[in-house]
């Protein structure tokens, strides 16, 4: 947080080529090394509209359903209804901190996978939250900017026991 690149709007991907494959491989390595649920290209210094995410079933997060590993290029989000819900989020670009963030409960997302094949999914709950968080990175937005009450923002250590745990 504070890096100018994280405040920029990323450029659309124009070619599904070896360079894109290499970028996504780097993103995947980074996400796994840091145990994240998702990562956006600007977080590793590349201002392109590419995000990845994956959530495996984890006994530490019994409320969270698994999300298949997804590479989403040039994503477009369409919220389904006005319903929002608040949930705790973390971010690999804001390490050690957590905040309570409102997100649309349900949405449709479209985009392309690594080969350029269209993706079109309707999701809700934590899956919808992860996608909104990651796609915000492509528009230069970090989750603290979405918070309604900064009293619900703090160090993970201090918040332990006060929040329902969620993966990063
Ligand atoms: Ni993030």
mmCIF file of C-alpha atoms and ligand atoms in Angstrom:
data_model
loop_
_atom_site.group_PDB
_atom_site.id
_atom_site.type_symbol
_atom_site.label_atom_id
_atom_site.label_comp_id
_atom_site.label_asym_id
_atom_site.label_seq_id
_atom_site.Cartn_x
_atom_site.Cartn_y
_atom_site.Cartn_z
ATOM 1 C CA UNK A 1 0.000 0.000 0.000
ATOM 2 C CA UNK A 2 1.439 3.327 -1.040
ATOM 3 C CA UNK A 3 3.015 2.039 -4.253
ATOM 4 C CA UNK A 4 1.815 4.350 -7.065
ATOM 5 C CA UNK A 5 1.187 1.340 -9.326
ATOM 6 C CA UNK A 6 -1.459 0.036 -6.894
ATOM 7 C CA UNK A 7 -3.434 3.251 -7.454
ATOM 8 C CA UNK A 8 -3.391 2.980 -11.257
ATOM 9 C CA UNK A 9 -6.069 1.605 -13.550
ATOM 10 C CA UNK A 10 -4.631 -1.472 -15.266
ATOM 11 C CA UNK A 11 -4.573 -1.802 -19.056
ATOM 12 C CA UNK A 12 -6.627 -4.511 -20.812
ATOM 13 C CA UNK A 13 -4.758 -7.589 -22.034
ATOM 14 C CA UNK A 14 -4.607 -7.675 -25.833
ATOM 15 C CA UNK A 15 -2.707 -10.896 -26.523
ATOM 16 C CA UNK A 16 -3.039 -14.352 -24.978
ATOM 17 C CA UNK A 17 0.614 -15.192 -25.481
ATOM 18 C CA UNK A 18 3.677 -16.616 -23.721
ATOM 19 C CA UNK A 19 4.195 -13.327 -21.880
ATOM 20 C CA UNK A 20 0.743 -13.628 -20.320
ATOM 21 C CA UNK A 21 1.426 -17.273 -19.404
ATOM 22 C CA UNK A 22 4.674 -16.222 -17.687
ATOM 23 C CA UNK A 23 2.911 -13.401 -15.804
ATOM 24 C CA UNK A 24 0.222 -15.766 -14.513
ATOM 25 C CA UNK A 25 2.876 -18.333 -13.472
ATOM 26 C CA UNK A 26 4.597 -15.589 -11.411
ATOM 27 C CA UNK A 27 1.280 -14.553 -9.886
ATOM 28 C CA UNK A 28 0.461 -18.150 -9.011
ATOM 29 C CA UNK A 29 3.870 -18.665 -7.329
ATOM 30 C CA UNK A 30 3.407 -15.460 -5.328
ATOM 31 C CA UNK A 31 -0.145 -16.285 -4.249
ATOM 32 C CA UNK A 32 0.882 -19.755 -3.085
ATOM 33 C CA UNK A 33 4.076 -18.613 -1.354
ATOM 34 C CA UNK A 34 2.064 -16.064 0.651
ATOM 35 C CA UNK A 35 -0.947 -18.333 1.202
ATOM 36 C CA UNK A 36 -3.341 -15.915 -0.437
ATOM 37 C CA UNK A 37 -6.846 -16.552 -1.755
ATOM 38 C CA UNK A 38 -6.240 -14.284 -4.736
ATOM 39 C CA UNK A 39 -3.806 -11.962 -6.444
ATOM 40 C CA UNK A 40 -3.988 -9.205 -9.050
ATOM 41 C CA UNK A 41 -1.207 -8.413 -11.547
ATOM 42 C CA UNK A 42 -0.600 -4.882 -10.153
ATOM 43 C CA UNK A 43 0.387 -6.494 -6.841
ATOM 44 C CA UNK A 44 3.497 -7.882 -8.516
ATOM 45 C CA UNK A 45 4.185 -4.659 -10.381
ATOM 46 C CA UNK A 46 2.363 -5.292 -13.682
ATOM 47 C CA UNK A 47 -0.431 -2.885 -14.560
ATOM 48 C CA UNK A 48 -2.592 -5.293 -16.571
ATOM 49 C CA UNK A 49 -6.172 -6.514 -16.041
ATOM 50 C CA UNK A 50 -5.404 -10.030 -14.805
ATOM 51 C CA UNK A 51 -6.469 -11.628 -11.520
ATOM 52 C CA UNK A 52 -6.217 -15.145 -10.140
ATOM 53 C CA UNK A 53 -7.952 -16.732 -7.164
ATOM 54 C CA UNK A 54 -8.490 -20.068 -5.483
ATOM 55 C CA UNK A 55 -9.854 -21.211 -2.142
ATOM 56 C CA UNK A 56 -9.435 -24.795 -0.993
ATOM 57 C CA UNK A 57 -11.672 -26.213 1.678
ATOM 58 C CA UNK A 58 -9.991 -25.409 4.971
ATOM 59 C CA UNK A 59 -11.151 -26.494 8.430
ATOM 60 C CA UNK A 60 -9.958 -23.096 9.728
ATOM 61 C CA UNK A 61 -12.654 -21.401 7.613
ATOM 62 C CA UNK A 62 -15.706 -23.653 7.910
ATOM 63 C CA UNK A 63 -18.042 -20.943 6.558
ATOM 64 C CA UNK A 64 -16.080 -20.560 3.342
ATOM 65 C CA UNK A 65 -16.916 -22.751 0.337
ATOM 66 C CA UNK A 66 -14.048 -23.728 -1.959
ATOM 67 C CA UNK A 67 -13.432 -21.726 -5.149
ATOM 68 C CA UNK A 68 -11.753 -23.478 -8.109
ATOM 69 C CA UNK A 69 -8.422 -22.052 -9.292
ATOM 70 C CA UNK A 70 -9.373 -19.334 -11.764
ATOM 71 C CA UNK A 71 -7.367 -17.081 -14.068
ATOM 72 C CA UNK A 72 -9.591 -14.148 -15.038
ATOM 73 C CA UNK A 73 -8.411 -11.773 -17.754
ATOM 74 C CA UNK A 74 -10.171 -8.478 -18.596
ATOM 75 C CA UNK A 75 -12.921 -9.109 -16.020
ATOM 76 C CA UNK A 76 -16.317 -7.439 -16.059
ATOM 77 C CA UNK A 77 -18.503 -7.535 -12.949
ATOM 78 C CA UNK A 78 -22.253 -7.080 -12.836
ATOM 79 C CA UNK A 79 -23.767 -6.976 -9.331
ATOM 80 C CA UNK A 80 -27.076 -8.857 -9.081
ATOM 81 C CA UNK A 81 -29.273 -6.688 -6.914
ATOM 82 C CA UNK A 82 -28.330 -4.038 -4.364
ATOM 83 C CA UNK A 83 -27.788 -6.451 -1.482
ATOM 84 C CA UNK A 84 -24.466 -5.947 0.256
ATOM 85 C CA UNK A 85 -22.920 -7.734 3.213
ATOM 86 C CA UNK A 86 -19.936 -6.935 5.370
ATOM 87 C CA UNK A 87 -17.050 -9.344 5.828
ATOM 88 C CA UNK A 88 -13.478 -9.273 7.080
ATOM 89 C CA UNK A 89 -10.812 -8.967 4.415
ATOM 90 C CA UNK A 90 -7.066 -9.010 4.281
ATOM 91 C CA UNK A 91 -4.742 -8.237 1.400
ATOM 92 C CA UNK A 92 -1.196 -9.286 0.544
ATOM 93 C CA UNK A 93 -0.502 -5.604 -0.266
ATOM 94 C CA UNK A 94 -1.710 -4.541 3.193
ATOM 95 C CA UNK A 95 0.078 -7.196 5.280
ATOM 96 C CA UNK A 96 -0.862 -7.943 8.859
ATOM 97 C CA UNK A 97 -4.103 -5.953 8.762
ATOM 98 C CA UNK A 98 -7.788 -6.821 8.471
ATOM 99 C CA UNK A 99 -10.848 -4.723 7.857
ATOM 100 C CA UNK A 100 -14.615 -5.082 7.645
ATOM 101 C CA UNK A 101 -15.664 -4.364 4.055
ATOM 102 C CA UNK A 102 -19.114 -4.185 2.405
ATOM 103 C CA UNK A 103 -19.447 -6.077 -0.882
ATOM 104 C CA UNK A 104 -22.278 -7.056 -3.207
ATOM 105 C CA UNK A 105 -23.625 -10.399 -2.084
ATOM 106 C CA UNK A 106 -24.272 -11.752 -5.545
ATOM 107 C CA UNK A 107 -22.806 -10.982 -8.947
ATOM 108 C CA UNK A 108 -22.127 -12.196 -12.437
ATOM 109 C CA UNK A 109 -18.570 -12.073 -13.717
ATOM 110 C CA UNK A 110 -17.258 -12.442 -17.199
ATOM 111 C CA UNK A 111 -13.798 -12.480 -18.682
ATOM 112 C CA UNK A 112 -11.315 -14.870 -20.271
ATOM 113 C CA UNK A 113 -9.066 -17.638 -19.071
ATOM 114 C CA UNK A 114 -5.377 -17.959 -19.941
ATOM 115 C CA UNK A 115 -6.190 -19.424 -23.387
ATOM 116 C CA UNK A 116 -8.705 -16.708 -24.218
ATOM 117 C CA UNK A 117 -11.752 -18.920 -23.599
ATOM 118 C CA UNK A 118 -14.707 -16.922 -22.211
ATOM 119 C CA UNK A 119 -15.668 -17.362 -18.545
ATOM 120 C CA UNK A 120 -19.188 -16.473 -17.395
ATOM 121 C CA UNK A 121 -20.194 -17.266 -13.810
ATOM 122 C CA UNK A 122 -22.851 -16.207 -11.339
ATOM 123 C CA UNK A 123 -21.638 -16.424 -7.754
ATOM 124 C CA UNK A 124 -22.435 -15.219 -4.263
ATOM 125 C CA UNK A 125 -20.992 -14.904 -0.783
ATOM 126 C CA UNK A 126 -17.257 -15.355 -0.313
ATOM 127 C CA UNK A 127 -16.635 -16.168 -3.987
ATOM 128 C CA UNK A 128 -18.305 -12.870 -4.971
ATOM 129 C CA UNK A 129 -16.285 -11.058 -2.297
ATOM 130 C CA UNK A 130 -12.943 -12.413 -3.530
ATOM 131 C CA UNK A 131 -13.698 -11.417 -7.124
ATOM 132 C CA UNK A 132 -14.722 -7.885 -6.085
ATOM 133 C CA UNK A 133 -11.579 -7.501 -3.967
ATOM 134 C CA UNK A 134 -9.273 -8.670 -6.775
ATOM 135 C CA UNK A 135 -10.956 -6.682 -9.541
ATOM 136 C CA UNK A 136 -10.761 -3.542 -7.361
ATOM 137 C CA UNK A 137 -6.955 -3.894 -7.583
ATOM 138 C CA UNK A 138 -7.270 -3.424 -11.373
ATOM 139 C CA UNK A 139 -8.995 -0.097 -10.764
ATOM 140 C CA UNK A 140 -6.437 1.135 -8.239
ATOM 141 C CA UNK A 141 -8.631 0.443 -5.195
ATOM 142 C CA UNK A 142 -7.486 -1.258 -1.981
ATOM 143 C CA UNK A 143 -10.062 -2.587 0.492
ATOM 144 C CA UNK A 144 -9.534 0.123 3.171
ATOM 145 C CA UNK A 145 -10.989 2.590 0.632
ATOM 146 C CA UNK A 146 -14.222 0.558 0.648
ATOM 147 C CA UNK A 147 -14.608 0.498 4.439
ATOM 148 C CA UNK A 148 -17.470 2.355 6.084
ATOM 149 C CA UNK A 149 -16.054 2.510 9.603
ATOM 150 C CA UNK A 150 -12.307 2.575 10.256
ATOM 151 C CA UNK A 151 -12.899 1.375 13.806
ATOM 152 C CA UNK A 152 -13.224 -2.043 12.143
ATOM 153 C CA UNK A 153 -9.671 -1.870 10.791
ATOM 154 C CA UNK A 154 -6.676 -3.219 12.649
ATOM 155 C CA UNK A 155 -3.859 -5.639 13.117
ATOM 156 C CA UNK A 156 -4.751 -9.286 12.701
ATOM 157 C CA UNK A 157 -3.102 -10.120 16.035
ATOM 158 C CA UNK A 158 -5.182 -7.579 17.919
ATOM 159 C CA UNK A 159 -8.415 -8.513 16.142
ATOM 160 C CA UNK A 160 -8.073 -12.237 16.743
ATOM 161 C CA UNK A 161 -11.199 -13.422 18.497
ATOM 162 C CA UNK A 162 -13.209 -10.360 17.440
ATOM 163 C CA UNK A 163 -13.714 -11.343 13.808
ATOM 164 C CA UNK A 164 -14.952 -14.351 11.978
ATOM 165 C CA UNK A 165 -11.794 -15.611 10.283
ATOM 166 C CA UNK A 166 -11.503 -15.396 6.503
ATOM 167 C CA UNK A 167 -8.610 -16.302 4.255
ATOM 168 C CA UNK A 168 -6.495 -13.449 2.804
HETATM 169 NI NI1 LIG B 1 -5.671 -7.634 -2.238
#
